[in-house]
CSV table of C-alpha atoms in Angstrom, one decimal:
chain,number,residue,atom,x,y,z
A,1,MET,CA,105.3,38.3,164.7
A,2,SER,CA,106.1,39.1,168.5
A,3,ARG,CA,105.7,42.4,170.3
A,4,LYS,CA,109.7,42.6,171.2
A,5,ALA,CA,110.7,41.6,167.5
A,6,LYS,CA,108.3,45.1,166.4
A,7,ALA,CA,109.7,47.1,168.8
A,8,GLY,CA,113.4,45.9,168.1
A,9,ARG,CA,112.8,46.6,164.3
A,10,LYS,CA,114.0,50.5,163.0
A,11,THR,CA,112.1,52.8,161.0
A,12,SER,CA,114.3,53.4,157.9
A,13,PRO,CA,114.1,57.3,157.5
A,14,ALA,CA,112.5,59.1,155.1
A,15,PRO,CA,114.5,60.3,152.0
A,16,ARG,CA,116.1,63.9,152.4
A,17,LYS,CA,114.3,65.9,150.0
A,18,ARG,CA,116.9,67.5,147.1
A,19,ARG,CA,117.1,71.3,146.2
A,20,VAL,CA,116.2,71.8,143.1
A,21,ALA,CA,117.5,74.7,141.0
A,22,GLY,CA,114.2,76.5,140.7
A,23,GLU,CA,112.4,75.4,144.3
A,24,GLY,CA,112.3,78.3,146.9
A,25,GLY,CA,112.0,80.8,143.2
A,26,ARG,CA,108.2,80.7,143.6
A,27,GLY,CA,107.1,84.2,144.2
A,28,LEU,CA,110.0,86.2,142.9
A,29,SER,CA,110.5,88.5,140.6
A,30,ARG,CA,112.7,91.2,138.8
A,31,GLU,CA,110.9,93.4,141.2
A,32,ARG,CA,111.9,91.7,144.8
A,33,ILE,CA,115.1,90.3,143.5
A,34,ALA,CA,116.8,93.8,142.8
A,35,ALA,CA,115.6,95.1,145.9
A,36,ALA,CA,116.7,92.2,148.0
A,37,ALA,CA,120.2,92.6,146.0
A,38,MET,CA,120.3,96.7,147.3
A,39,THR,CA,119.7,95.6,150.8
A,40,LEU,CA,122.1,93.0,150.5
A,41,VAL,CA,124.7,95.5,148.9
A,42,ASP,CA,123.7,97.7,151.3
A,43,ARG,CA,124.5,95.8,154.1
A,44,GLU,CA,127.5,93.7,153.2
A,45,GLY,CA,128.9,95.9,150.1
A,46,LEU,CA,129.9,95.5,147.0
A,47,ALA,CA,132.6,93.3,146.7
A,48,LYS,CA,131.3,90.5,149.0
A,49,PHE,CA,127.9,89.7,147.1
A,50,SER,CA,127.0,87.3,144.5
A,51,THR,CA,124.3,86.1,143.1
A,52,ARG,CA,124.8,82.5,145.0
A,53,ARG,CA,124.8,85.0,148.3
A,54,LEU,CA,121.6,86.9,146.8
A,55,GLY,CA,119.9,83.4,146.8
A,56,GLU,CA,120.7,82.1,149.7
A,57,GLU,CA,119.1,86.2,151.4
A,58,LEU,CA,116.1,84.6,148.8
A,59,GLY,CA,116.4,81.2,150.0
A,60,CYS,CA,116.5,80.0,146.5
A,61,GLU,CA,119.3,78.7,144.5
A,62,ALA,CA,121.0,81.2,142.4
A,63,MET,CA,120.1,79.9,138.9
A,64,SER,CA,116.6,80.7,140.0
A,65,ILE,CA,117.7,84.4,139.7
A,66,TYR,CA,118.4,83.6,136.3
A,67,HIS,CA,115.5,83.0,134.8
A,68,HIS,CA,114.9,86.5,135.4
A,69,PHE,CA,117.7,88.1,134.9
A,70,PRO,CA,119.9,86.5,131.7
A,71,SER,CA,123.0,87.9,133.9
A,72,LYS,CA,124.7,89.6,137.0
A,73,ALA,CA,125.3,92.5,134.2
A,74,HIS,CA,121.6,92.8,133.7
A,75,LEU,CA,120.8,92.5,137.4
A,76,MET,CA,123.7,95.6,138.6
A,77,ASP,CA,121.8,97.5,135.7
A,78,ALA,CA,118.6,96.8,137.2
A,79,LEU,CA,120.0,98.2,140.6
A,80,ILE,CA,121.5,101.3,138.6
A,81,ASP,CA,118.0,101.9,137.4
A,82,MET,CA,116.6,102.0,141.2
A,83,MET,CA,119.1,104.7,142.2
A,84,LEU,CA,118.0,106.8,139.2
A,85,ALA,CA,114.4,106.0,140.7
A,86,ASP,CA,115.8,106.6,143.9
A,87,ALA,CA,117.2,110.3,142.7
A,88,ARG,CA,114.6,111.6,140.9
A,89,VAL,CA,113.1,114.5,141.5
A,90,VAL,CA,108.9,115.6,140.9
A,91,MET,CA,109.6,119.1,139.5
A,92,GLU,CA,107.0,121.8,140.0
A,93,PRO,CA,106.4,123.6,137.2
A,94,GLN,CA,106.0,127.1,139.3
A,95,TRP,CA,110.1,126.1,139.0
A,96,ASP,CA,112.6,127.9,137.5
A,97,TRP,CA,115.9,126.0,135.7
A,98,ARG,CA,117.8,127.5,138.1
A,99,GLU,CA,115.5,125.8,141.4
A,100,ARG,CA,115.2,122.6,138.9
A,101,LEU,CA,118.5,122.1,138.3
A,102,ARG,CA,119.4,122.0,142.4
A,103,ARG,CA,116.4,120.5,143.2
A,104,ALA,CA,117.9,117.3,140.6
A,105,ALA,CA,121.4,118.0,141.9
A,106,HIS,CA,119.9,117.4,146.0
A,107,GLY,CA,118.3,114.1,145.0
A,108,PHE,CA,121.1,113.0,143.0
A,109,ARG,CA,123.6,113.7,147.0
A,110,ALA,CA,120.3,112.1,149.0
A,111,MET,CA,120.1,108.8,146.4
A,112,ALA,CA,123.9,108.2,147.1
A,113,LEU,CA,124.3,108.7,150.4
A,114,ARG,CA,120.9,106.7,151.1
A,115,HIS,CA,123.1,103.7,148.7
A,116,PRO,CA,126.8,104.5,149.6
A,117,ALA,CA,128.1,100.8,149.5
A,118,PHE,CA,126.7,100.6,146.3
A,119,PHE,CA,127.4,104.2,144.6
A,120,PRO,CA,131.2,103.7,143.8
A,121,PHE,CA,130.0,101.1,141.2
A,122,PHE,CA,126.8,103.9,139.7
A,123,ALA,CA,129.3,106.8,140.0
A,124,VAL,CA,131.4,105.0,137.3
A,125,HIS,CA,128.7,102.9,135.1
A,126,ARG,CA,127.5,104.6,131.9
A,127,LEU,CA,124.0,105.6,131.9
A,128,ASN,CA,122.7,104.3,129.5
A,129,THR,CA,120.0,102.0,130.7
A,130,PRO,CA,116.7,103.4,129.2
A,131,ALA,CA,116.3,104.7,132.6
A,132,GLY,CA,119.7,106.0,132.7
A,133,VAL,CA,119.0,108.0,129.0
A,134,ALA,CA,115.6,109.1,130.2
A,135,TYR,CA,117.4,110.3,132.9
A,136,ILE,CA,120.3,112.8,131.3
A,137,ASP,CA,117.6,113.9,129.0
A,138,GLY,CA,115.6,115.3,131.4
A,139,ILE,CA,118.5,117.1,133.2
A,140,ILE,CA,120.1,118.3,129.5
A,141,GLY,CA,115.4,119.3,128.7
A,142,ILE,CA,115.7,121.6,132.0
A,143,LEU,CA,118.9,123.6,130.4
A,144,ARG,CA,117.0,123.3,127.2
A,145,GLU,CA,114.0,124.6,127.8
A,146,ALA,CA,116.1,127.4,130.3
A,147,GLY,CA,117.7,128.7,126.6
A,148,PHE,CA,121.0,127.6,126.5
A,149,SER,CA,122.3,125.6,123.0
A,150,ASP,CA,122.8,122.2,122.6
A,151,ARG,CA,126.5,122.7,122.7
A,152,GLU,CA,125.7,125.1,126.2
A,153,ALA,CA,123.8,122.1,127.6
A,154,ALA,CA,125.8,119.5,126.8
A,155,ILE,CA,128.6,121.0,128.8
A,156,TYR,CA,126.7,122.2,131.6
A,157,PHE,CA,124.9,118.9,131.8
A,158,ARG,CA,128.9,117.6,132.1
A,159,GLU,CA,130.4,120.1,134.2
A,160,LEU,CA,126.6,119.4,137.2
A,161,GLY,CA,128.4,115.4,136.5
A,162,TYR,CA,131.6,116.4,137.7
A,163,TYR,CA,130.6,118.3,140.9
A,164,LEU,CA,128.0,115.8,141.8
A,165,THR,CA,129.5,112.7,141.1
A,166,GLY,CA,133.1,113.8,142.4
A,167,ALA,CA,131.0,115.1,145.4
A,168,ALA,CA,129.3,112.0,145.9
A,169,LEU,CA,132.0,109.9,146.0
A,170,ASP,CA,133.5,111.9,148.8
A,171,GLU,CA,131.4,111.5,151.3
A,172,THR,CA,130.8,107.8,150.5
A,173,ALA,CA,134.1,106.2,149.9
A,174,GLY,CA,136.7,109.2,150.2
A,175,TYR,CA,137.3,111.8,152.3
A,176,ALA,CA,134.7,110.7,154.3
A,177,ARG,CA,135.5,107.1,155.0
A,178,GLY,CA,139.0,108.4,156.8
A,179,PRO,CA,142.9,108.1,156.1
A,180,SER,CA,144.0,105.5,153.5
A,181,SER,CA,147.6,105.8,153.7
A,182,ALA,CA,149.5,103.2,155.3
A,183,GLU,CA,150.9,105.4,157.6
A,184,PRO,CA,148.7,108.4,157.9
A,185,VAL,CA,150.8,111.9,159.2
A,186,PRO,CA,149.7,112.1,163.0
A,187,ASP,CA,147.3,114.9,163.9
A,188,LYS,CA,150.3,116.1,166.5
A,189,THR,CA,152.3,116.8,163.2
A,190,ILE,CA,149.9,118.8,161.6
A,191,ALA,CA,149.1,121.0,164.1
A,192,ALA,CA,152.2,122.1,164.6
A,193,GLN,CA,153.8,122.2,161.2
A,194,PHE,CA,150.3,122.4,159.1
A,195,LYS,CA,149.0,125.4,160.2
A,196,HIS,CA,146.3,126.2,157.4
A,197,LEU,CA,145.7,122.7,157.3
A,198,ALA,CA,145.2,122.1,161.3
A,199,ALA,CA,142.7,125.8,161.0
A,200,ALA,CA,140.7,124.0,158.2
A,201,ALA,CA,140.1,120.5,159.2
A,202,PRO,CA,137.4,120.6,161.5
A,203,TYR,CA,135.2,122.4,158.5
A,204,PHE,CA,136.9,118.6,157.1
A,205,GLN,CA,134.2,117.0,159.0
A,206,PRO,CA,130.5,115.2,158.6
A,207,ALA,CA,128.7,118.2,159.8
A,208,HIS,CA,130.1,120.7,157.1
A,209,PHE,CA,129.4,117.9,154.2
A,210,ARG,CA,125.8,119.7,153.0
A,211,ALA,CA,126.8,123.5,153.7
A,212,THR,CA,130.5,122.6,151.5
A,213,PHE,CA,127.9,121.1,148.8
A,214,GLU,CA,125.8,123.6,148.2
A,215,THR,CA,128.3,126.3,148.8
A,216,GLY,CA,129.8,124.3,145.4
A,217,LEU,CA,126.3,124.0,143.7
A,218,GLU,CA,125.3,127.6,144.0
A,219,ILE,CA,128.7,129.0,142.8
A,220,LEU,CA,127.9,126.1,139.8
A,221,LEU,CA,124.3,127.4,139.0
A,222,ALA,CA,125.8,131.1,139.3
A,223,GLY,CA,129.0,130.6,137.1
A,224,ILE,CA,126.2,128.1,134.0
A,225,GLU,CA,124.0,132.0,134.7
A,226,ARG,CA,126.6,134.2,134.1
A,227,SER,CA,127.2,132.4,131.0
A,228,GLY,CA,123.8,133.1,130.1
A,229,SER,CA,123.9,136.3,130.9
A,230,ARG,CA,126.9,136.9,128.5
A,231,ARG,CA,125.9,135.7,125.9
A,232,ASP,CA,122.8,137.9,126.0
């Protein structure tokens, strides 16, 4: 064959390697998947989250994720458990029940603020995973060890939950995000016609969120303490 003929021959392109479901899944673990999912939700929001998008983030097909989590619901449970681990506070033996509840409350708020995009889902999710049950048992245990009855511990636990969930929702998805109305009342109108709201408005700003939270928490703890005193 002449050199000219060799030069004119076209080389067939190498066949493209087909990506299979398991490819890219090497090195995956439940912990790595859950951590990547939380990072993705933190960055893009829960509404845009999907296992397909998570697979893109991890460099694998969505099917690879299901080798570790049977369903998206199982993955969401894992994210709930991550939130609970983030909220956990190591309790020091010298702390009394008030300080323990106070520290737990601040841990809960800090967790919500670290993951504001996921917290609205967390807020309405029943904590019936093993980690969730352990968390609830721990808070109720603080109250029981303080001498409150089962009934009182249950009531006070729910009251704390109402306060913490409401406060965290307000700071992550409610008032902190600004007006929700299609046509909010202008600031000028508020200043002219709603003097009480106008005067209070500066204290609704994020700079005052922590102080407001602490004030409400202390009122709640004082109320629990007074209830225990009346019982004695």
